PDB file of C-alpha atoms in Angstrom:
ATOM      1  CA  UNK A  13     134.689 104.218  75.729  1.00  0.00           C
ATOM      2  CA  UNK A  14     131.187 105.965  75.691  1.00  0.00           C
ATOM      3  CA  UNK A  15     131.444 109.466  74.450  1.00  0.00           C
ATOM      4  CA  UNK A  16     129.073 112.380  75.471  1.00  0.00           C
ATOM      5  CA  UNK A  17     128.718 115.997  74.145  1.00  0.00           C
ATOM      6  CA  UNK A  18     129.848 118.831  75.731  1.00  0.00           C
ATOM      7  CA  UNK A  19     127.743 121.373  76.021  1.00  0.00           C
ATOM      8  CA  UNK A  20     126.320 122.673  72.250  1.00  0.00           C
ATOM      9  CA  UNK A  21     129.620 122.437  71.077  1.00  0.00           C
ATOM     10  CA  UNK A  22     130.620 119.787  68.554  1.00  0.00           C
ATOM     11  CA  UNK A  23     133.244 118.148  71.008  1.00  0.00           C
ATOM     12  CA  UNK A  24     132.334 114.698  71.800  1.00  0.00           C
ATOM     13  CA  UNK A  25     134.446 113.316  75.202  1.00  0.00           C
ATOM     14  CA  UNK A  26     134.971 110.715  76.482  1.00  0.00           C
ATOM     15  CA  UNK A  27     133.114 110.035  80.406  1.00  0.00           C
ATOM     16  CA  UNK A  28     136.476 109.623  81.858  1.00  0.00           C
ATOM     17  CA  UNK A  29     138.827 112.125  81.140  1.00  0.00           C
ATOM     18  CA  UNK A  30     142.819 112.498  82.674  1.00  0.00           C
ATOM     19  CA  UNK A  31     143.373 115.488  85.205  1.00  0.00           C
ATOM     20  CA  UNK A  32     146.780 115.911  83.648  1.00  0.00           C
ATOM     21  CA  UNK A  33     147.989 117.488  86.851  1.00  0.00           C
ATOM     22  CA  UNK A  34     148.659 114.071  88.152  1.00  0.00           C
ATOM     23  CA  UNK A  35     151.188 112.921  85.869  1.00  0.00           C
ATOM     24  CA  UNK A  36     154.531 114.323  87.858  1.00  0.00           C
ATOM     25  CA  UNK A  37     157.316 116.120  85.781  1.00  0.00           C
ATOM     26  CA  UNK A  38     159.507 113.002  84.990  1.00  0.00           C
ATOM     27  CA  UNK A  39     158.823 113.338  81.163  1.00  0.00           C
ATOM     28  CA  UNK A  40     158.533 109.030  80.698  1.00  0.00           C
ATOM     29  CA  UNK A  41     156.855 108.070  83.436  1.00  0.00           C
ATOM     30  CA  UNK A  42     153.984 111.176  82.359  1.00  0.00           C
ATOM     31  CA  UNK A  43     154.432 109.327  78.840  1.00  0.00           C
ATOM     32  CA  UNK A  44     153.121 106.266  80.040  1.00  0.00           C
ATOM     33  CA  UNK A  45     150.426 107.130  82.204  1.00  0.00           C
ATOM     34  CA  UNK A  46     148.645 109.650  79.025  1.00  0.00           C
ATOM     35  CA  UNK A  47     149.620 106.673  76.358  1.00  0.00           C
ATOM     36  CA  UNK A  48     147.661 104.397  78.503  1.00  0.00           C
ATOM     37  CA  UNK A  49     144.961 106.566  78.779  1.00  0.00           C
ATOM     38  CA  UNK A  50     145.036 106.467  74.767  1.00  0.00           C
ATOM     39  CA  UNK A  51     145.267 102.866  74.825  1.00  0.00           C
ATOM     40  CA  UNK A  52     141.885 102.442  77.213  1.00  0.00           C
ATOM     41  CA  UNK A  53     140.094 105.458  74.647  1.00  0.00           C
ATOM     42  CA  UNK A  54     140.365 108.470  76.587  1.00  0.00           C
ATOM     43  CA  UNK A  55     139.909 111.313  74.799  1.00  0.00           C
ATOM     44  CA  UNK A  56     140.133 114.080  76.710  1.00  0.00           C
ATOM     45  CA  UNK A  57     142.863 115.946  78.603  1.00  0.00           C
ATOM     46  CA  UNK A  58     142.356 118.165  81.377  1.00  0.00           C
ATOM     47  CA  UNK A  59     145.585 120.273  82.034  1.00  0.00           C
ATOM     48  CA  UNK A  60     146.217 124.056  82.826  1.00  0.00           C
ATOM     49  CA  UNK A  61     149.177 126.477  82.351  1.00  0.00           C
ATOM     50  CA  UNK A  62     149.488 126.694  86.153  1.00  0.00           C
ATOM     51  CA  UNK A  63     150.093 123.138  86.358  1.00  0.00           C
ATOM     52  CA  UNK A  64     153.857 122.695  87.083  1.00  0.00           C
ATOM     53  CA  UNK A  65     154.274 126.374  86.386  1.00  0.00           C
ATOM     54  CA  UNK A  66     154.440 125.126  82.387  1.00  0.00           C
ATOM     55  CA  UNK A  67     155.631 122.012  82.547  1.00  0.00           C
ATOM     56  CA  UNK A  68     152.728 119.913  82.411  1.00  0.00           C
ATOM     57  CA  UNK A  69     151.288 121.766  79.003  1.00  0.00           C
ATOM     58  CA  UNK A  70     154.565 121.007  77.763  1.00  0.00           C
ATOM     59  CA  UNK A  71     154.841 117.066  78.921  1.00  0.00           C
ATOM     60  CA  UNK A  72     150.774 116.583  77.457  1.00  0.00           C
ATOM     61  CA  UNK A  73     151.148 118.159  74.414  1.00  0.00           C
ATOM     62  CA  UNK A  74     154.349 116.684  73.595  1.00  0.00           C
ATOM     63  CA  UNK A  75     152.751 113.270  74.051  1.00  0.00           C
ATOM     64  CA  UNK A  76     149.330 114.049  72.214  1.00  0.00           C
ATOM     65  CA  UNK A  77     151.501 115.688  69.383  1.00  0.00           C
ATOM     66  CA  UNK A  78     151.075 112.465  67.268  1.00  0.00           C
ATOM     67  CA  UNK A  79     147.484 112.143  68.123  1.00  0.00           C
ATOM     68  CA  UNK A  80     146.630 115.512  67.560  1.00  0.00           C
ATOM     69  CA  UNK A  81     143.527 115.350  65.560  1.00  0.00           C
ATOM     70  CA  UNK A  82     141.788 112.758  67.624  1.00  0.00           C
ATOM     71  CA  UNK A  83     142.068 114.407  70.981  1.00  0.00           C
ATOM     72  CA  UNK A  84     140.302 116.962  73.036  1.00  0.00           C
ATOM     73  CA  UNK A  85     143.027 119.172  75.021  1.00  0.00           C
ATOM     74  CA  UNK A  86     141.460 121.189  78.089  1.00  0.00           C
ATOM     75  CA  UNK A  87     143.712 123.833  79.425  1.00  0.00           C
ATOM     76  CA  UNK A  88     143.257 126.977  81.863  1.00  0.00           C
ATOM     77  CA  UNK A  89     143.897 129.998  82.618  1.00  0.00           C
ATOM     78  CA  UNK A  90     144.122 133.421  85.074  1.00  0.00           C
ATOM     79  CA  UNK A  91     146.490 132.869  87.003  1.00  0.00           C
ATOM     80  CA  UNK A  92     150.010 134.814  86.919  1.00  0.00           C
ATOM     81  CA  UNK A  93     152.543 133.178  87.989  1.00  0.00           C
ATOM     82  CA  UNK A  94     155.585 135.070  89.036  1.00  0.00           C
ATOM     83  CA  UNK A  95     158.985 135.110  87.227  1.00  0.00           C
ATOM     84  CA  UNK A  96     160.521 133.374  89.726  1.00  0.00           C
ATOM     85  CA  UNK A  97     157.728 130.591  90.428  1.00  0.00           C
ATOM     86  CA  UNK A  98     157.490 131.076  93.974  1.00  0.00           C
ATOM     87  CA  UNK A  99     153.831 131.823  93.706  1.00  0.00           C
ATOM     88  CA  UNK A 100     151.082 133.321  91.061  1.00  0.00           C
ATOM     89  CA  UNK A 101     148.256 135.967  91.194  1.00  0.00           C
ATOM     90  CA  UNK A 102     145.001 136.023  89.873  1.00  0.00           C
ATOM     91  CA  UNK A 103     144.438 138.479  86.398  1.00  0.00           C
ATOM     92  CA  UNK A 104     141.573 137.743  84.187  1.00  0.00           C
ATOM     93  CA  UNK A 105     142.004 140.424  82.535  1.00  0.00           C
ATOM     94  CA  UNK A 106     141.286 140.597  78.733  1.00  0.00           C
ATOM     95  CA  UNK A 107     144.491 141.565  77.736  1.00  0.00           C
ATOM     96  CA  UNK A 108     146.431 139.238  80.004  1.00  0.00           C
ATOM     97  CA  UNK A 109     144.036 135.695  78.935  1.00  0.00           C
ATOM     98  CA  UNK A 110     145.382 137.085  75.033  1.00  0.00           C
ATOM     99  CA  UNK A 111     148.664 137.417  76.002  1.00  0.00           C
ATOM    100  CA  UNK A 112     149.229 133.896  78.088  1.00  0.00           C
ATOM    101  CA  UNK A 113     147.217 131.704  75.336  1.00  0.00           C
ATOM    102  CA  UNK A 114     150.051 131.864  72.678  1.00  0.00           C
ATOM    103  CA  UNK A 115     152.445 130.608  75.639  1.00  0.00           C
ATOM    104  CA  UNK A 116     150.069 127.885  76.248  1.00  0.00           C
ATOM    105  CA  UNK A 117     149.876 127.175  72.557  1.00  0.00           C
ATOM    106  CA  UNK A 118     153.293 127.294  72.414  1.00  0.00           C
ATOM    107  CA  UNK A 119     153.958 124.798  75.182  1.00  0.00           C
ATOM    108  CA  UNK A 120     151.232 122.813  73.675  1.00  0.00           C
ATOM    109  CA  UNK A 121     152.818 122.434  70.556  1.00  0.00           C
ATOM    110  CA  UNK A 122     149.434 122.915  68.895  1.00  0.00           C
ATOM    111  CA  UNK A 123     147.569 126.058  67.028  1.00  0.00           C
ATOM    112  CA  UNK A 124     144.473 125.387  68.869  1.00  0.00           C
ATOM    113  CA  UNK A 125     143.152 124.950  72.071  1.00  0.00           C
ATOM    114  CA  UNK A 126     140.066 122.675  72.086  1.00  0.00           C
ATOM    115  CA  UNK A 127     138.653 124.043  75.904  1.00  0.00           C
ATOM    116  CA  UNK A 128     140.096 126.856  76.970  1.00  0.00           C
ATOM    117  CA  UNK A 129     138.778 127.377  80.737  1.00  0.00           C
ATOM    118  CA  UNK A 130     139.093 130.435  83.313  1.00  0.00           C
ATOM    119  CA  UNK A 131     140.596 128.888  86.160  1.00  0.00           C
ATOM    120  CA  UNK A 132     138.382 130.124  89.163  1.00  0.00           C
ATOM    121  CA  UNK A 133     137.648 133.581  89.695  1.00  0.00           C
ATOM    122  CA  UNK A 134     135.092 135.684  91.546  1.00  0.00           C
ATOM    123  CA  UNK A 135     132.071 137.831  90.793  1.00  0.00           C
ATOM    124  CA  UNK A 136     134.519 141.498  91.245  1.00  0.00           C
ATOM    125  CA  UNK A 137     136.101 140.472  88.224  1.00  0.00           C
ATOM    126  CA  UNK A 138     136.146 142.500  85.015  1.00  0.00           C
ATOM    127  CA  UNK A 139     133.831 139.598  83.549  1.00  0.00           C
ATOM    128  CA  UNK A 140     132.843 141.108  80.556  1.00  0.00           C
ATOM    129  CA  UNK A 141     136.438 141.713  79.606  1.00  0.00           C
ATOM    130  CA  UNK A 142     137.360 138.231  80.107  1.00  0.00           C
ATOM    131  CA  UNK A 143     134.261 137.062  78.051  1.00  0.00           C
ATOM    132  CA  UNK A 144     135.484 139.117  75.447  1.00  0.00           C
ATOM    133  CA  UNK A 145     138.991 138.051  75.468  1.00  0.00           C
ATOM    134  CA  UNK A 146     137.411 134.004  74.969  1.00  0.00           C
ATOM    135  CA  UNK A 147     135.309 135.357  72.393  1.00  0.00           C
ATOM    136  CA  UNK A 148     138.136 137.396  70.471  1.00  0.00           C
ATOM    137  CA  UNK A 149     140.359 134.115  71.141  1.00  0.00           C
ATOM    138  CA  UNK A 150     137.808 131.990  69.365  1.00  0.00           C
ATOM    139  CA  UNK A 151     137.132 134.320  66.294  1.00  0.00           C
ATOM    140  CA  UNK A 152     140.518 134.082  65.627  1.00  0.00           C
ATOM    141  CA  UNK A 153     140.814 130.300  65.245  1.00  0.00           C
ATOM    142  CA  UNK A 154     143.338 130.073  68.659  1.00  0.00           C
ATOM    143  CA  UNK A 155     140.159 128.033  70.944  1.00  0.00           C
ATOM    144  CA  UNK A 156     137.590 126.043  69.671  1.00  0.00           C
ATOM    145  CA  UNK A 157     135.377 127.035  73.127  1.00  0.00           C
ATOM    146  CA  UNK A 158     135.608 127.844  76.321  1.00  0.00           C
ATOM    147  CA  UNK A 159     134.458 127.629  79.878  1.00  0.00           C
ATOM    148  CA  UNK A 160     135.115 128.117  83.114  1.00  0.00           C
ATOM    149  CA  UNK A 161     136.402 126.183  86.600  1.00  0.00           C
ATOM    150  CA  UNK A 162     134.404 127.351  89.579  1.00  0.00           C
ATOM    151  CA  UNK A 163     132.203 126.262  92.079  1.00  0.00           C
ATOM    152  CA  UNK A 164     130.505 129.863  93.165  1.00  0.00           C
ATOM    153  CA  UNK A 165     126.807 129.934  92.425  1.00  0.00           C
ATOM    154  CA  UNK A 166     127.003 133.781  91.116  1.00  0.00           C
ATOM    155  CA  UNK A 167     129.957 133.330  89.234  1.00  0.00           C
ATOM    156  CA  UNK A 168     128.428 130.356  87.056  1.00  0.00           C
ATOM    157  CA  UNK A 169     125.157 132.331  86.528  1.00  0.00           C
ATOM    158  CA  UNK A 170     126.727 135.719  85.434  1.00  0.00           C
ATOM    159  CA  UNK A 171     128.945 133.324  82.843  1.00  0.00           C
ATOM    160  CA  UNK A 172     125.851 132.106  81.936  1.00  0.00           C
ATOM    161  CA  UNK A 173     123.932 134.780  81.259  1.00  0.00           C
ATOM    162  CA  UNK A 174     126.541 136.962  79.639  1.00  0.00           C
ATOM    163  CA  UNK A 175     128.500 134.214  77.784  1.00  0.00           C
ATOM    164  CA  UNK A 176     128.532 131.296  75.429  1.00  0.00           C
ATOM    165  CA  UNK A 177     130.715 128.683  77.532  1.00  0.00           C
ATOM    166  CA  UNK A 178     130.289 125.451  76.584  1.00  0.00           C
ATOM    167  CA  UNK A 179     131.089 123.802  80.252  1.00  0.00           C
ATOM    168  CA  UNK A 180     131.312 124.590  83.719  1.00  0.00           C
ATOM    169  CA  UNK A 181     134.458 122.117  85.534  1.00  0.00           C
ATOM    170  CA  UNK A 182     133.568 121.722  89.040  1.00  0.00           C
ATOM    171  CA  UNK A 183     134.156 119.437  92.217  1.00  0.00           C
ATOM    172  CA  UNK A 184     131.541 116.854  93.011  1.00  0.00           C
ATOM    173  CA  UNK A 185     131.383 113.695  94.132  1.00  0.00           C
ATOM    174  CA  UNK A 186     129.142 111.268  96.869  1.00  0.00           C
ATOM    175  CA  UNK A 187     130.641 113.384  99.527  1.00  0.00           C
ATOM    176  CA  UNK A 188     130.369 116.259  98.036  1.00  0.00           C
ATOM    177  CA  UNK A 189     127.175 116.810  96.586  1.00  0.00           C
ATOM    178  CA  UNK A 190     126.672 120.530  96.921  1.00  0.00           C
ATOM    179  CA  UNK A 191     126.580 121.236  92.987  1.00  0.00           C
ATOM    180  CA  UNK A 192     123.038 119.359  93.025  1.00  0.00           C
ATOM    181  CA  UNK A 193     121.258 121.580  95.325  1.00  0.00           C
ATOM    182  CA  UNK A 194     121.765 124.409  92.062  1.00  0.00           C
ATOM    183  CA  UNK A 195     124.390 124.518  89.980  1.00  0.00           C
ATOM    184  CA  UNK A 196     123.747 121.187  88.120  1.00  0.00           C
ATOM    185  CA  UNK A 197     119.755 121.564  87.217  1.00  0.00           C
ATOM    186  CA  UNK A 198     120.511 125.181  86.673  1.00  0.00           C
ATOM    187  CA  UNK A 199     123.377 123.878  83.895  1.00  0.00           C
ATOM    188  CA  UNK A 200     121.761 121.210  82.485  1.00  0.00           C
ATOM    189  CA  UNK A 201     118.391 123.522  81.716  1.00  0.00           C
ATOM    190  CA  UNK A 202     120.608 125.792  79.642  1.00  0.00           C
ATOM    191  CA  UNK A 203     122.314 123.293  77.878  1.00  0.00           C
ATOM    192  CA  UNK A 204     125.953 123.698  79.532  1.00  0.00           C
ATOM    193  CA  UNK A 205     127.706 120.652  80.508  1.00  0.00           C
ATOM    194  CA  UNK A 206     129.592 119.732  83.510  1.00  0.00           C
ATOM    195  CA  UNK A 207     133.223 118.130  83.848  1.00  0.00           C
ATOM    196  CA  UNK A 208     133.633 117.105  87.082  1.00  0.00           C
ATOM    197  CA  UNK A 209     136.615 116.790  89.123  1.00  0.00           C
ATOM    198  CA  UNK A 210     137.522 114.855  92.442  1.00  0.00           C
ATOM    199  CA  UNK A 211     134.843 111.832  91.711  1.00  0.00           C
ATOM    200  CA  UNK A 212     137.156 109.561  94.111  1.00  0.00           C
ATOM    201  CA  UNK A 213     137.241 112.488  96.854  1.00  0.00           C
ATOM    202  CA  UNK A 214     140.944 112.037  97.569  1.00  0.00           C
ATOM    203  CA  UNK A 215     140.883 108.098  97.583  1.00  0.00           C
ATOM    204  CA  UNK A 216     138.176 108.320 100.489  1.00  0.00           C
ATOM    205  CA  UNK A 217     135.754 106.680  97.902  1.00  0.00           C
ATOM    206  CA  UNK A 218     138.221 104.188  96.080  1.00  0.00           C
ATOM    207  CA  UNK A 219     138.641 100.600  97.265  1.00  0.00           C
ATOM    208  CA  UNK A 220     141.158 101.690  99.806  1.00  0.00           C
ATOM    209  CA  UNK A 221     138.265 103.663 101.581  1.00  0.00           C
ATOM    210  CA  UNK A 222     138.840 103.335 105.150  1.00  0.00           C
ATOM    211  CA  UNK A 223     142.584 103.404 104.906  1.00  0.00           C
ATOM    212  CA  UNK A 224     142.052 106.855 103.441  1.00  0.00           C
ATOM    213  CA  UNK A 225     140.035 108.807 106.440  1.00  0.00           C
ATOM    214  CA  UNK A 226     141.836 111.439 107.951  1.00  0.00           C
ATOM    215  CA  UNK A 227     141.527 112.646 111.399  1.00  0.00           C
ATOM    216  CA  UNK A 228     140.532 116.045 109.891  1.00  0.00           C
ATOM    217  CA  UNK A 229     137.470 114.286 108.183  1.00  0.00           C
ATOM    218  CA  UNK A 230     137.057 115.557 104.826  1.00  0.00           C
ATOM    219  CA  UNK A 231     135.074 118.680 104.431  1.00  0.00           C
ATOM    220  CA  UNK A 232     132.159 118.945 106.867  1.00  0.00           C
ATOM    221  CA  UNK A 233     132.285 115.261 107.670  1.00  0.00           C
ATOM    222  CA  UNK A 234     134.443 114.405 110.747  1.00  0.00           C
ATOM    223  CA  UNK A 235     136.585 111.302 110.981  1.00  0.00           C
ATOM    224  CA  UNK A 236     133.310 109.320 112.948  1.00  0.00           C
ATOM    225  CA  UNK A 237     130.942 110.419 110.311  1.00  0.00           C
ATOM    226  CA  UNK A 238     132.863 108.955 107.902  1.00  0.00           C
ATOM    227  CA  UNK A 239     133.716 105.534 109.337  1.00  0.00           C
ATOM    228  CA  UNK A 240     130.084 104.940 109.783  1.00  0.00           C
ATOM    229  CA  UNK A 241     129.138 106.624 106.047  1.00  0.00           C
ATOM    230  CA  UNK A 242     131.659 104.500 103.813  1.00  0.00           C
ATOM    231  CA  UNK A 243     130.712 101.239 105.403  1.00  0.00           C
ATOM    232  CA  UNK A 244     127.128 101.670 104.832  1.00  0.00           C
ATOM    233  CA  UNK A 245     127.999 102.843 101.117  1.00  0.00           C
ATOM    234  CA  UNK A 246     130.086 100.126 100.551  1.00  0.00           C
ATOM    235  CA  UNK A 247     127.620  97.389 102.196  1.00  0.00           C
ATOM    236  CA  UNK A 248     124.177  98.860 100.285  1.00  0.00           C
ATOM    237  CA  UNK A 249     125.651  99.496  96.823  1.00  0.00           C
ATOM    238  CA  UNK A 250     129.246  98.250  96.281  1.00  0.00           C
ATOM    239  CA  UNK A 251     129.372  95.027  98.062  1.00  0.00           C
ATOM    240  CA  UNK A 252     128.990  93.225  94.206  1.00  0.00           C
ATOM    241  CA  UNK A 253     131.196  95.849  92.363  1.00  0.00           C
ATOM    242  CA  UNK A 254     134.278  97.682  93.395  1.00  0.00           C
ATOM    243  CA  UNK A 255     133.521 101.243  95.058  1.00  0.00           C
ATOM    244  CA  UNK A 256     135.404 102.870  92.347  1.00  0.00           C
ATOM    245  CA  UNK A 257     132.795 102.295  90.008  1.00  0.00           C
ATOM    246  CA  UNK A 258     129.804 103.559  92.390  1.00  0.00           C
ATOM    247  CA  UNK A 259     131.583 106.816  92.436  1.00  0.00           C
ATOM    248  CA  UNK A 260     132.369 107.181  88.998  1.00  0.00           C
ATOM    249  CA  UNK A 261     129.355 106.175  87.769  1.00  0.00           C
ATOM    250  CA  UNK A 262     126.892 108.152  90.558  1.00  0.00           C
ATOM    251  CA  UNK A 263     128.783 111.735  89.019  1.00  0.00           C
ATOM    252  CA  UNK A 264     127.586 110.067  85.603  1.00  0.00           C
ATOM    253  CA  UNK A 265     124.156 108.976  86.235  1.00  0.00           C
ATOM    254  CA  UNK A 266     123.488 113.123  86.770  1.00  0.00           C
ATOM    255  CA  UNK A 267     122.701 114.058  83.113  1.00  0.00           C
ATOM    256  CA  UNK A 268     124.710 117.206  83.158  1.00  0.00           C
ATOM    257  CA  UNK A 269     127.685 115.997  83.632  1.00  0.00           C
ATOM    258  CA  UNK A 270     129.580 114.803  80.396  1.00  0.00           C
ATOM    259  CA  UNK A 271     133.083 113.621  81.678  1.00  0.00           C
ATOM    260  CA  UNK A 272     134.687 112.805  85.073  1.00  0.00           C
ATOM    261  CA  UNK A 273     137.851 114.073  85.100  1.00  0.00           C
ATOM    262  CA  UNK A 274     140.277 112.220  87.672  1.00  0.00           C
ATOM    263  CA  UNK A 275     144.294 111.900  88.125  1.00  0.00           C
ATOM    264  CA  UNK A 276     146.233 108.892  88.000  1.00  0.00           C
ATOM    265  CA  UNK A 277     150.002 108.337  89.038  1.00  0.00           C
ATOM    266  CA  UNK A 278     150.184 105.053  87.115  1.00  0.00           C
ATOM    267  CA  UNK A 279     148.988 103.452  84.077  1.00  0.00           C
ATOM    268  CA  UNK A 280     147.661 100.946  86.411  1.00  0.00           C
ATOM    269  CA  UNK A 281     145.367 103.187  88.052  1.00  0.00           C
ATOM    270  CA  UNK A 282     144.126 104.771  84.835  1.00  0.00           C
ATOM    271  CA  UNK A 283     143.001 100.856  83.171  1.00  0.00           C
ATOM    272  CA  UNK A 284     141.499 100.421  86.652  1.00  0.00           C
ATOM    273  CA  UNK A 285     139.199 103.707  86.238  1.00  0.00           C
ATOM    274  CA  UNK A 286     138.426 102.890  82.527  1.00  0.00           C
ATOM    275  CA  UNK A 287     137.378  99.464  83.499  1.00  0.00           C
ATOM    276  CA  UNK A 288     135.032 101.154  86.547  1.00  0.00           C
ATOM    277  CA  UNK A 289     133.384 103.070  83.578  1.00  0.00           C
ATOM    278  CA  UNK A 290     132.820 100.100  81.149  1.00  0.00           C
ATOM    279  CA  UNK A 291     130.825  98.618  83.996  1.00  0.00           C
ATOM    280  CA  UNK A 292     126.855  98.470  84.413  1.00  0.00           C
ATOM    281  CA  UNK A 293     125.671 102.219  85.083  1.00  0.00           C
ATOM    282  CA  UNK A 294     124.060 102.831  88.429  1.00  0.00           C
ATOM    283  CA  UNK A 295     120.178 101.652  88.909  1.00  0.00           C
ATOM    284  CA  UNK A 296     118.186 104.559  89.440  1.00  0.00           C
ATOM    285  CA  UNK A 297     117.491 103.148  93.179  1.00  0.00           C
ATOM    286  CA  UNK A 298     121.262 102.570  93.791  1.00  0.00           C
ATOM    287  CA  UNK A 299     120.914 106.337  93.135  1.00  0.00           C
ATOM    288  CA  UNK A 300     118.842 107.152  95.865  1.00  0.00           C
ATOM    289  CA  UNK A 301     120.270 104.535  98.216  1.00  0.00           C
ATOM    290  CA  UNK A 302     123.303 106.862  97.939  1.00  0.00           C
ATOM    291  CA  UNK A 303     121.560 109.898  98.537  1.00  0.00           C
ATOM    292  CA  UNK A 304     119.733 108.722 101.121  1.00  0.00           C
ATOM    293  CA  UNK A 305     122.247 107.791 103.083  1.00  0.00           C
ATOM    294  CA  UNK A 306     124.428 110.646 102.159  1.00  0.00           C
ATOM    295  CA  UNK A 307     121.382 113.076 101.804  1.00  0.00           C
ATOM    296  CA  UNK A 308     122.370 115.660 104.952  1.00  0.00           C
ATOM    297  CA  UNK A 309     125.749 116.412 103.042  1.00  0.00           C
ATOM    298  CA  UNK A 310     123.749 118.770 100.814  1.00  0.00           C
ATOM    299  CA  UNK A 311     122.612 120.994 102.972  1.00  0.00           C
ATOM    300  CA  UNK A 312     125.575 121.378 105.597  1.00  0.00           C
ATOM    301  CA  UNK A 313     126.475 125.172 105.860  1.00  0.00           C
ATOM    302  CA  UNK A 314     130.138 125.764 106.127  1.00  0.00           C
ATOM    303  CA  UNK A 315     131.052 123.958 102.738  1.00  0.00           C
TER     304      UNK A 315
END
């Protein structure tokens, strides 16, 4: 599988990566699903210390453990869950982010942490604390780099400006295309990558496409927009490949991404991504077919 770098780092991953989050709790039924991500070359794995409250750092690391060396782990961090695991708060604070990364480490069963990402956040936070926290983290040997998850415009630029992530992770997709409007020129002139997440916008642009609209719609699209969008998507650009493909490979033709990050709940549904990327990259006018016909999604308000 192709690899791209991320960022200026010397990490090299993979264009599909696993959202680990995906993988349930039932320890050999995860197993399968991350070995056949290894088996399709995958290299990274996206998972965070929120995810099952624990579990899920424990489950992925205790699978990787014999592949240490040739894997890229991607965990996060900030939020506090409570003792009892009814519910977390948000604390990205320095000495908290120093604190939680030897429990992650620990669940991990690693001594390093290849991405270590804030999970979210907002611009009242005490950001120069947390940017020292990464940076104190990294001296010490316990990340390799770090970014952060977060869609807010002023959050990515202040991280940018006072910071040396490597990556921003953020949601985009076809029908979702509010990073281009900013956030992805503004990345990709500085030389920070993007790992995106929710490519297949919750099955509504897999081959099952109809069969997943909602009456709610899905963001600012309403159930009518879609039926008429996701036929005409299908008919202009996927009607000689399978739709999964168009919308891994439209978050890929956008040169600041480096990986697409999505779940799977089967091994059968990770080969079926991995083939979608081994196929023929979009043409730059299947590019703007999409956009065309998607092109008001961009500028909708209340996103």
């Amino acid at each position: 599988m192709r690899k791209r770098r991320l960022g200026n780092s010397d990490l090299y991953v993979t264009e599909l990566g696993l959202g680990c989050m995906s993988v349930g709790t039932e320890e050999k039924a995860a197993r399968r699903i991350i070995e056949a991500a290894l088996e399709e070359g995958i290299n990274y794995f996206d998972t965070a210390d929120l995810y099952d409250f624990g579990e899920n750092e424990k489950i992925v690391g205790q699978a990787l453990k014999d592949v240490r060396e040739q894997v890229i782990i991607a965990t996060k961090v900030g939020n506090r869950c409570h003792s009892d695991h009814s519910s977390w708060t948000w604390d990205p604070s320095k000495a908290y982010i120093k604190e939680e990364v030897k429990n992650s480490l620990k669940r991990l069963g690693t001594d390093y942490i290849d991405l270590y990402q804030l999970h979210g956040g907002t611009i009242e936070d005490p950001i120069d604390d947390t940017i020292e926290a990464f940076e104190e983290l990294k001296a010490e040997g316990f990340i390799r780099y770090y970014g952060i998850s977060s869609i807010r415009p002023n959050m990515i630029r202040k991280y940018v400006e006072k910071s040396n992530i490597v990556s921003v992770m953020m949601q985009y997709s076809i029908l979702d295309r509010r990073p281009e409007e900013k956030a992805l020129p503004f990345l990709h002139e500085h030389g920070i990558s993007v790992v995106a997440r929710g490519p297949l916008a919750k099955g509504l642009l897999s081959d099952k496409l109809l069969e997943k609209v909602s009456e709610k719609g899905y963001l600012d699209y309403n159930y009518d927009e879609l039926r008429a969008i996701l036929p005409l998507l299908k008919e202009k650009v996927a009607a000689s490949r399978s739709f999964t493909e168009v919308a891994l490979q439209y978050n890929l033709a956008n040169p600041a991404v480096a990986s697409v990050v999505a779940g799977a709940s089967s091994p059968e549904q990770i080969r079926s991504n991995a083939n979608a990327l081994r196929s023929q990259p979009l043409s730059s006018e299947e590019v703007a077919v999409i956009k065309e016909i998607t092109k008001a999604s961009i500028y909708k308000e209340h996103r």
